[in-house]
PDB file of C-alpha atoms in Angstrom:
ATOM      1  CA  UNK P 944       6.716  72.624-120.316  1.00 71.00           C
ATOM      2  CA  UNK P 945       6.789  75.006-117.367  1.00 74.00           C
ATOM      3  CA  UNK P 946       3.189  76.111-118.026  1.00 78.00           C
ATOM      4  CA  UNK P 947       2.051  72.485-118.053  1.00 80.00           C
ATOM      5  CA  UNK P 948       3.948  71.741-114.852  1.00 76.00           C
ATOM      6  CA  UNK P 949       2.464  74.802-113.169  1.00 81.00           C
ATOM      7  CA  UNK P 950      -1.071  73.862-114.295  1.00 81.00           C
ATOM      8  CA  UNK P 951      -0.657  70.314-112.987  1.00 80.00           C
ATOM      9  CA  UNK P 952       0.513  71.665-109.659  1.00 84.00           C
ATOM     10  CA  UNK P 953      -2.434  74.041-109.443  1.00 84.00           C
ATOM     11  CA  UNK P 954      -4.807  71.194-110.321  1.00 81.00           C
ATOM     12  CA  UNK P 955      -3.129  68.939-107.734  1.00 82.00           C
ATOM     13  CA  UNK P 956      -2.300  66.334-110.376  1.00 82.00           C
ATOM     14  CA  UNK P 957      -5.751  66.239-111.996  1.00 83.00           C
ATOM     15  CA  UNK P 958      -4.940  66.076-115.737  1.00 82.00           C
ATOM     16  CA  UNK P 959      -8.391  67.159-116.953  1.00 80.00           C
ATOM     17  CA  UNK P 960      -8.475  70.089-114.549  1.00 81.00           C
ATOM     18  CA  UNK P 961      -4.974  71.083-115.701  1.00 80.00           C
ATOM     19  CA  UNK P 962      -6.150  71.108-119.323  1.00 80.00           C
ATOM     20  CA  UNK P 963      -8.990  73.460-118.378  1.00 80.00           C
ATOM     21  CA  UNK P 964      -6.531  75.759-116.610  1.00 77.00           C
ATOM     22  CA  UNK P 965      -4.281  75.861-119.680  1.00 75.00           C
ATOM     23  CA  UNK P 966      -7.206  76.523-121.981  1.00 70.00           C
ATOM     24  CA  UNK P 967      -8.413  79.392-119.828  1.00 67.00           C
ATOM     25  CA  UNK P 968      -4.906  80.814-120.064  1.00 69.00           C
ATOM     26  CA  UNK P 969      -4.966  80.398-123.831  1.00 61.00           C
ATOM     27  CA  UNK P 970      -2.260  77.730-123.849  1.00 51.00           C
ATOM     28  CA  UNK P 971      -4.378  74.833-125.141  1.00 49.00           C
ATOM     29  CA  UNK P 972      -7.079  74.336-127.764  1.00 46.00           C
ATOM     30  CA  UNK P 973     -10.553  72.781-127.425  1.00 39.00           C
ATOM     31  CA  UNK P 974     -11.039  69.250-128.606  1.00 42.00           C
ATOM     32  CA  UNK P 975      -7.353  68.320-128.959  1.00 45.00           C
ATOM     33  CA  UNK P 976      -7.082  66.134-125.879  1.00 37.00           C
ATOM     34  CA  UNK P 977      -8.030  62.507-126.561  1.00 36.00           C
ATOM     35  CA  UNK P 978      -7.799  59.355-124.500  1.00 40.00           C
ATOM     36  CA  UNK P 979      -5.124  57.338-126.285  1.00 42.00           C
ATOM     37  CA  UNK P 980      -3.465  54.032-125.654  1.00 43.00           C
ATOM     38  CA  UNK P 981      -0.193  52.776-127.106  1.00 40.00           C
ATOM     39  CA  UNK P 982      -1.378  49.850-129.189  1.00 73.00           C
ATOM     40  CA  UNK P 983      -1.439  48.537-132.749  1.00 85.00           C
ATOM     41  CA  UNK P 984      -4.242  47.070-134.813  1.00 88.00           C
ATOM     42  CA  UNK P 985      -6.665  47.904-137.573  1.00 88.00           C
ATOM     43  CA  UNK P 986     -10.167  49.193-138.214  1.00 90.00           C
ATOM     44  CA  UNK P 987     -12.370  46.754-140.129  1.00 88.00           C
ATOM     45  CA  UNK P 988     -15.860  47.256-141.528  1.00 87.00           C
ATOM     46  CA  UNK P 989     -18.792  45.418-143.021  1.00 87.00           C
ATOM     47  CA  UNK P 990     -21.847  46.846-144.794  1.00 87.00           C
ATOM     48  CA  UNK P 991     -24.655  44.349-145.370  1.00 85.00           C
ATOM     49  CA  UNK P 992     -26.241  44.149-148.852  1.00 85.00           C
ATOM     50  CA  UNK P 993     -28.718  47.003-149.267  1.00 81.00           C
ATOM     51  CA  UNK P 994     -26.681  49.366-147.089  1.00 81.00           C
ATOM     52  CA  UNK P 995     -29.040  49.309-144.103  1.00 82.00           C
ATOM     53  CA  UNK P 996     -26.818  47.588-141.585  1.00 86.00           C
ATOM     54  CA  UNK P 997     -23.207  48.466-140.972  1.00 88.00           C
ATOM     55  CA  UNK P 998     -20.516  47.461-138.503  1.00 90.00           C
ATOM     56  CA  UNK P 999     -17.217  49.098-137.633  1.00 89.00           C
ATOM     57  CA  UNK P1000     -14.738  47.094-135.555  1.00 89.00           C
ATOM     58  CA  UNK P1001     -11.393  47.901-133.985  1.00 89.00           C
ATOM     59  CA  UNK P1002      -9.145  44.868-133.581  1.00 88.00           C
ATOM     60  CA  UNK P1003      -5.959  45.306-131.574  1.00 86.00           C
ATOM     61  CA  UNK P1004      -2.644  43.475-131.456  1.00 84.00           C
ATOM     62  CA  UNK P1005       0.788  44.044-129.996  1.00 80.00           C
ATOM     63  CA  UNK P1006       2.787  44.921-133.115  1.00 80.00           C
ATOM     64  CA  UNK P1007       2.296  46.708-136.428  1.00 81.00           C
ATOM     65  CA  UNK P1008       3.781  43.643-138.146  1.00 81.00           C
ATOM     66  CA  UNK P1009       0.772  41.584-137.090  1.00 81.00           C
ATOM     67  CA  UNK P1010      -1.642  44.398-137.992  1.00 81.00           C
ATOM     68  CA  UNK P1011      -0.409  44.132-141.594  1.00 82.00           C
ATOM     69  CA  UNK P1012      -0.807  40.351-141.673  1.00 81.00           C
ATOM     70  CA  UNK P1013      -3.414  39.138-144.219  1.00 85.00           C
ATOM     71  CA  UNK P1014      -4.785  36.583-141.763  1.00 86.00           C
ATOM     72  CA  UNK P1015      -5.256  39.277-139.141  1.00 86.00           C
ATOM     73  CA  UNK P1016      -7.052  41.538-141.646  1.00 86.00           C
ATOM     74  CA  UNK P1017      -9.331  38.693-142.724  1.00 88.00           C
ATOM     75  CA  UNK P1018     -10.116  38.038-139.073  1.00 88.00           C
ATOM     76  CA  UNK P1019     -11.214  41.662-138.697  1.00 87.00           C
ATOM     77  CA  UNK P1020     -13.519  41.448-141.712  1.00 88.00           C
ATOM     78  CA  UNK P1021     -15.113  38.229-140.434  1.00 90.00           C
ATOM     79  CA  UNK P1022     -15.812  39.871-137.094  1.00 89.00           C
ATOM     80  CA  UNK P1023     -17.728  42.601-138.863  1.00 89.00           C
ATOM     81  CA  UNK P1024     -19.862  40.073-140.743  1.00 89.00           C
ATOM     82  CA  UNK P1025     -20.560  38.070-137.599  1.00 90.00           C
ATOM     83  CA  UNK P1026     -21.628  41.137-135.629  1.00 90.00           C
ATOM     84  CA  UNK P1027     -23.857  42.367-138.457  1.00 89.00           C
ATOM     85  CA  UNK P1028     -25.705  39.055-138.363  1.00 89.00           C
ATOM     86  CA  UNK P1029     -25.789  38.857-134.561  1.00 91.00           C
ATOM     87  CA  UNK P1030     -24.610  41.788-132.386  1.00 89.00           C
ATOM     88  CA  UNK P1031     -24.426  39.426-129.392  1.00 89.00           C
ATOM     89  CA  UNK P1032     -22.389  36.750-131.142  1.00 88.00           C
ATOM     90  CA  UNK P1033     -19.751  35.000-129.030  1.00 89.00           C
ATOM     91  CA  UNK P1034     -16.500  35.806-130.831  1.00 86.00           C
ATOM     92  CA  UNK P1035     -14.148  34.486-128.167  1.00 87.00           C
ATOM     93  CA  UNK P1036     -13.554  31.016-129.704  1.00 88.00           C
ATOM     94  CA  UNK P1037     -12.566  32.608-133.019  1.00 86.00           C
ATOM     95  CA  UNK P1038     -10.342  35.108-131.232  1.00 84.00           C
ATOM     96  CA  UNK P1039      -8.524  32.367-129.368  1.00 83.00           C
ATOM     97  CA  UNK P1040      -8.023  30.417-132.583  1.00 84.00           C
ATOM     98  CA  UNK P1041      -6.638  33.532-134.294  1.00 80.00           C
ATOM     99  CA  UNK P1042      -4.222  34.139-131.432  1.00 78.00           C
ATOM    100  CA  UNK P1043      -2.854  30.638-131.822  1.00 78.00           C
ATOM    101  CA  UNK P1044      -2.335  31.125-135.559  1.00 77.00           C
ATOM    102  CA  UNK P1045      -1.018  34.670-135.783  1.00 70.00           C
ATOM    103  CA  UNK P1046       2.388  34.278-134.147  1.00 52.00           C
ATOM    104  CA  UNK P1047       0.905  34.061-130.711  1.00 47.00           C
ATOM    105  CA  UNK P1048      -0.124  37.716-130.819  1.00 42.00           C
ATOM    106  CA  UNK P1049      -2.787  38.809-128.328  1.00 42.00           C
ATOM    107  CA  UNK P1050      -5.597  41.001-129.748  1.00 41.00           C
ATOM    108  CA  UNK P1051      -8.945  42.241-128.623  1.00 47.00           C
ATOM    109  CA  UNK P1052     -11.908  44.145-130.038  1.00 47.00           C
ATOM    110  CA  UNK P1053     -13.501  47.229-128.419  1.00 47.00           C
ATOM    111  CA  UNK P1054     -17.067  48.556-129.020  1.00 41.00           C
ATOM    112  CA  UNK P1055     -18.735  48.438-132.447  1.00 44.00           C
ATOM    113  CA  UNK P1056     -21.525  50.339-134.119  1.00 43.00           C
ATOM    114  CA  UNK P1057     -24.455  48.801-135.971  1.00 43.00           C
ATOM    115  CA  UNK P1058     -27.999  49.686-136.969  1.00 45.00           C
ATOM    116  CA  UNK P1059     -30.846  48.907-139.361  1.00 39.00           C
ATOM    117  CA  UNK P1060     -34.261  50.050-140.595  1.00 43.00           C
ATOM    118  CA  UNK P1061     -35.839  52.914-142.580  1.00 47.00           C
ATOM    119  CA  UNK P1062     -34.906  54.664-145.820  1.00 58.00           C
ATOM    120  CA  UNK P1063     -31.216  55.149-145.307  1.00 57.00           C
ATOM    121  CA  UNK P1064     -27.781  54.331-146.475  1.00 60.00           C
ATOM    122  CA  UNK P1065     -24.929  53.130-144.292  1.00 63.00           C
ATOM    123  CA  UNK P1066     -21.550  53.959-145.707  1.00 60.00           C
ATOM    124  CA  UNK P1067     -18.087  53.489-144.378  1.00 62.00           C
ATOM    125  CA  UNK P1068     -14.625  54.836-145.007  1.00 65.00           C
ATOM    126  CA  UNK P1069     -11.398  53.160-143.963  1.00 65.00           C
ATOM    127  CA  UNK P1070      -8.387  55.442-144.157  1.00 60.00           C
ATOM    128  CA  UNK P1071      -5.151  54.227-145.745  1.00 59.00           C
ATOM    129  CA  UNK P1072      -3.395  51.906-143.308  1.00 67.00           C
ATOM    130  CA  UNK P1073      -6.712  50.964-141.650  1.00 79.00           C
ATOM    131  CA  UNK P1074      -5.932  53.159-138.632  1.00 85.00           C
ATOM    132  CA  UNK P1075      -9.034  55.346-138.973  1.00 89.00           C
ATOM    133  CA  UNK P1076     -12.553  54.196-139.834  1.00 91.00           C
ATOM    134  CA  UNK P1077     -15.926  55.922-140.160  1.00 93.00           C
ATOM    135  CA  UNK P1078     -19.461  54.555-140.266  1.00 93.00           C
ATOM    136  CA  UNK P1079     -22.283  57.000-140.999  1.00 94.00           C
ATOM    137  CA  UNK P1080     -26.046  56.720-141.358  1.00 95.00           C
ATOM    138  CA  UNK P1081     -27.718  59.153-143.761  1.00 95.00           C
ATOM    139  CA  UNK P1082     -31.493  59.152-144.153  1.00 94.00           C
ATOM    140  CA  UNK P1083     -33.669  60.095-147.129  1.00 95.00           C
ATOM    141  CA  UNK P1084     -37.411  60.408-147.643  1.00 94.00           C
ATOM    142  CA  UNK P1085     -37.606  58.396-150.856  1.00 94.00           C
ATOM    143  CA  UNK P1086     -36.344  54.925-151.687  1.00 91.00           C
ATOM    144  CA  UNK P1087     -35.191  56.143-155.113  1.00 94.00           C
ATOM    145  CA  UNK P1088     -32.893  58.717-153.495  1.00 96.00           C
ATOM    146  CA  UNK P1089     -30.829  56.039-151.771  1.00 93.00           C
ATOM    147  CA  UNK P1090     -30.005  54.447-155.138  1.00 92.00           C
ATOM    148  CA  UNK P1091     -29.059  57.778-156.744  1.00 95.00           C
ATOM    149  CA  UNK P1092     -25.365  58.240-157.539  1.00 96.00           C
ATOM    150  CA  UNK P1093     -25.397  61.838-156.285  1.00 97.00           C
ATOM    151  CA  UNK P1094     -26.725  60.653-152.942  1.00 96.00           C
ATOM    152  CA  UNK P1095     -24.077  57.925-152.737  1.00 94.00           C
ATOM    153  CA  UNK P1096     -21.367  60.473-153.507  1.00 96.00           C
ATOM    154  CA  UNK P1097     -22.730  62.761-150.801  1.00 97.00           C
ATOM    155  CA  UNK P1098     -22.582  59.976-148.217  1.00 95.00           C
ATOM    156  CA  UNK P1099     -19.036  59.111-149.258  1.00 94.00           C
ATOM    157  CA  UNK P1100     -18.011  62.760-148.943  1.00 96.00           C
ATOM    158  CA  UNK P1101     -19.520  62.889-145.457  1.00 96.00           C
ATOM    159  CA  UNK P1102     -17.434  59.909-144.351  1.00 94.00           C
ATOM    160  CA  UNK P1103     -14.308  61.646-145.641  1.00 94.00           C
ATOM    161  CA  UNK P1104     -15.337  64.799-143.766  1.00 96.00           C
ATOM    162  CA  UNK P1105     -15.738  62.876-140.506  1.00 96.00           C
ATOM    163  CA  UNK P1106     -12.382  61.155-140.929  1.00 93.00           C
ATOM    164  CA  UNK P1107     -10.575  64.438-141.589  1.00 93.00           C
ATOM    165  CA  UNK P1108     -12.546  66.852-139.402  1.00 94.00           C
ATOM    166  CA  UNK P1109     -12.991  64.575-136.375  1.00 95.00           C
ATOM    167  CA  UNK P1110     -16.363  66.025-135.232  1.00 96.00           C
ATOM    168  CA  UNK P1111     -17.880  64.644-132.046  1.00 96.00           C
ATOM    169  CA  UNK P1112     -21.613  65.094-132.727  1.00 97.00           C
ATOM    170  CA  UNK P1113     -23.822  65.660-135.774  1.00 98.00           C
ATOM    171  CA  UNK P1114     -25.334  69.024-134.766  1.00 97.00           C
ATOM    172  CA  UNK P1115     -25.127  71.632-132.011  1.00 95.00           C
ATOM    173  CA  UNK P1116     -28.369  70.353-130.495  1.00 96.00           C
ATOM    174  CA  UNK P1117     -26.474  67.175-129.554  1.00 96.00           C
ATOM    175  CA  UNK P1118     -23.665  68.901-127.650  1.00 96.00           C
ATOM    176  CA  UNK P1119     -23.830  67.690-124.018  1.00 96.00           C
ATOM    177  CA  UNK P1120     -24.977  70.384-121.595  1.00 95.00           C
ATOM    178  CA  UNK P1121     -21.895  69.996-119.398  1.00 95.00           C
ATOM    179  CA  UNK P1122     -19.558  70.389-122.379  1.00 94.00           C
ATOM    180  CA  UNK P1123     -21.360  73.534-123.501  1.00 94.00           C
ATOM    181  CA  UNK P1124     -21.311  74.955-119.974  1.00 93.00           C
ATOM    182  CA  UNK P1125     -17.575  74.380-119.711  1.00 93.00           C
ATOM    183  CA  UNK P1126     -16.946  76.108-123.060  1.00 92.00           C
ATOM    184  CA  UNK P1127     -18.942  79.133-121.884  1.00 90.00           C
ATOM    185  CA  UNK P1128     -17.032  79.197-118.605  1.00 90.00           C
ATOM    186  CA  UNK P1129     -13.647  79.019-120.305  1.00 89.00           C
ATOM    187  CA  UNK P1130     -14.535  81.693-122.862  1.00 86.00           C
ATOM    188  CA  UNK P1131     -15.892  84.045-120.189  1.00 87.00           C
ATOM    189  CA  UNK P1132     -12.898  83.496-117.905  1.00 87.00           C
ATOM    190  CA  UNK P1133     -10.460  84.478-120.666  1.00 84.00           C
ATOM    191  CA  UNK P1134     -12.022  87.952-120.818  1.00 83.00           C
ATOM    192  CA  UNK P1135     -13.299  88.377-117.263  1.00 81.00           C
ATOM    193  CA  UNK P1136     -11.903  91.917-116.997  1.00 80.00           C
ATOM    194  CA  UNK P1137     -14.117  93.223-119.803  1.00 85.00           C
ATOM    195  CA  UNK P1138     -17.628  94.700-119.365  1.00 86.00           C
ATOM    196  CA  UNK P1139     -20.460  92.114-119.041  1.00 82.00           C
ATOM    197  CA  UNK P1140     -22.034  93.139-122.364  1.00 84.00           C
ATOM    198  CA  UNK P1141     -18.728  92.654-124.151  1.00 87.00           C
ATOM    199  CA  UNK P1142     -18.170  89.285-122.462  1.00 86.00           C
ATOM    200  CA  UNK P1143     -21.579  88.055-123.666  1.00 87.00           C
ATOM    201  CA  UNK P1144     -20.715  88.890-127.281  1.00 90.00           C
ATOM    202  CA  UNK P1145     -17.264  87.358-126.976  1.00 90.00           C
ATOM    203  CA  UNK P1146     -18.687  84.141-125.514  1.00 90.00           C
ATOM    204  CA  UNK P1147     -21.215  83.972-128.353  1.00 91.00           C
ATOM    205  CA  UNK P1148     -18.433  84.287-130.920  1.00 92.00           C
ATOM    206  CA  UNK P1149     -16.272  81.711-129.148  1.00 92.00           C
ATOM    207  CA  UNK P1150     -19.167  79.240-129.040  1.00 94.00           C
ATOM    208  CA  UNK P1151     -19.776  79.675-132.757  1.00 95.00           C
ATOM    209  CA  UNK P1152     -16.157  78.727-133.470  1.00 95.00           C
ATOM    210  CA  UNK P1153     -16.492  75.817-131.037  1.00 95.00           C
ATOM    211  CA  UNK P1154     -19.547  74.521-132.925  1.00 96.00           C
ATOM    212  CA  UNK P1155     -17.619  74.736-136.186  1.00 96.00           C
ATOM    213  CA  UNK P1156     -15.095  72.276-134.779  1.00 95.00           C
ATOM    214  CA  UNK P1157     -17.232  70.049-132.566  1.00 96.00           C
ATOM    215  CA  UNK P1158     -20.342  69.625-134.775  1.00 97.00           C
ATOM    216  CA  UNK P1159     -20.255  67.854-138.133  1.00 98.00           C
ATOM    217  CA  UNK P1160     -22.874  69.954-139.941  1.00 97.00           C
ATOM    218  CA  UNK P1161     -21.262  73.213-138.777  1.00 97.00           C
ATOM    219  CA  UNK P1162     -17.795  72.287-140.016  1.00 97.00           C
ATOM    220  CA  UNK P1163     -16.418  73.790-143.199  1.00 97.00           C
ATOM    221  CA  UNK P1164     -16.903  71.278-146.018  1.00 97.00           C
ATOM    222  CA  UNK P1165     -13.397  69.976-146.741  1.00 94.00           C
ATOM    223  CA  UNK P1166     -13.962  69.256-150.457  1.00 93.00           C
ATOM    224  CA  UNK P1167     -14.971  72.898-150.981  1.00 93.00           C
ATOM    225  CA  UNK P1168     -12.010  74.262-149.021  1.00 93.00           C
ATOM    226  CA  UNK P1169     -14.398  75.156-146.175  1.00 93.00           C
ATOM    227  CA  UNK P1170     -16.027  77.849-148.323  1.00 95.00           C
ATOM    228  CA  UNK P1171     -19.405  76.404-147.310  1.00 97.00           C
ATOM    229  CA  UNK P1172     -20.511  74.334-144.322  1.00 97.00           C
ATOM    230  CA  UNK P1173     -21.391  70.655-144.397  1.00 98.00           C
ATOM    231  CA  UNK P1174     -24.993  71.650-143.648  1.00 97.00           C
ATOM    232  CA  UNK P1175     -25.069  73.930-146.707  1.00 98.00           C
ATOM    233  CA  UNK P1176     -23.599  71.251-148.958  1.00 97.00           C
ATOM    234  CA  UNK P1177     -26.118  68.658-147.781  1.00 98.00           C
ATOM    235  CA  UNK P1178     -28.949  71.133-148.400  1.00 97.00           C
ATOM    236  CA  UNK P1179     -27.711  71.803-151.943  1.00 97.00           C
ATOM    237  CA  UNK P1180     -27.540  68.122-152.836  1.00 97.00           C
ATOM    238  CA  UNK P1181     -30.931  67.469-151.207  1.00 97.00           C
ATOM    239  CA  UNK P1182     -32.483  70.211-153.345  1.00 97.00           C
ATOM    240  CA  UNK P1183     -30.977  68.672-156.487  1.00 96.00           C
ATOM    241  CA  UNK P1184     -32.422  65.311-155.480  1.00 97.00           C
ATOM    242  CA  UNK P1185     -35.817  66.791-154.623  1.00 97.00           C
ATOM    243  CA  UNK P1186     -35.782  65.058-151.260  1.00 97.00           C
ATOM    244  CA  UNK P1187     -35.016  65.588-147.583  1.00 96.00           C
ATOM    245  CA  UNK P1188     -31.586  64.287-146.605  1.00 97.00           C
ATOM    246  CA  UNK P1189     -30.570  63.946-142.964  1.00 96.00           C
ATOM    247  CA  UNK P1190     -27.308  62.921-141.337  1.00 97.00           C
ATOM    248  CA  UNK P1191     -28.607  60.778-138.490  1.00 96.00           C
ATOM    249  CA  UNK P1192     -25.545  59.492-136.676  1.00 95.00           C
ATOM    250  CA  UNK P1193     -21.951  58.429-137.124  1.00 95.00           C
ATOM    251  CA  UNK P1194     -19.088  56.755-135.347  1.00 93.00           C
ATOM    252  CA  UNK P1195     -15.390  57.348-135.899  1.00 93.00           C
ATOM    253  CA  UNK P1196     -12.778  54.837-134.766  1.00 91.00           C
ATOM    254  CA  UNK P1197      -9.054  55.538-134.609  1.00 89.00           C
ATOM    255  CA  UNK P1198      -6.536  53.038-133.356  1.00 85.00           C
ATOM    256  CA  UNK P1199      -5.725  53.740-129.724  1.00 75.00           C
ATOM    257  CA  UNK P1200      -8.344  56.479-129.323  1.00 76.00           C
ATOM    258  CA  UNK P1201     -11.458  56.340-127.181  1.00 66.00           C
ATOM    259  CA  UNK P1202     -14.747  56.305-129.128  1.00 61.00           C
ATOM    260  CA  UNK P1203     -16.518  59.630-128.591  1.00 53.00           C
ATOM    261  CA  UNK P1204     -19.447  59.540-131.032  1.00 51.00           C
TER     262      UNK P1204
END
């Protein structure tokens, strides 16, 4: 508590700057600070026939009681279908009607993810309680691969990985330059009294660990107890299928948390 108070004072009330100060002092961990709001709701999804278009929707309400209401859940599913058919659909009339029916509760829906085209498979995973949802696009070179059960299992496993591991990008090439620069700065500042050559090696090691948390393909594959990386598992399955398999993009929604992918 005192360290947090001191950091806030040093940062003149700037919360993000205070987090950086704590991390440089070794009192906080990368990637654990998320923009959260105190609200209830559910994550709903819709995958169009053929698996080439998918929608993930967060629908909010004021109480958990409403979030568990069957009418509210059905409303979430319908929103997904409507957005899959028309991403610009006007959903306000339906929302107002739902508000009137569901005990006067007020709810709203933040951003959604959708896409279509190419040899690919959109898969989704909704965690128990509908508080966490994942939508992922995985590409293949052959049409037959998409219909293969091993490929479908791979895509399902990837959604579970994203839900549990909470990565922010697919690969290290997608890490924003400013984020990477800040990680280097923090790592170097923690060992600023060491020789420059030693600092360079330490920063390199710190960045590797950062990638293993921040990047999906660098994470330890959960179903193999992190004995291999997600990238290695995908490569193994791709070899068995005799095809090239690529994780193209994903989005992860969690109730009350800002969308970061």
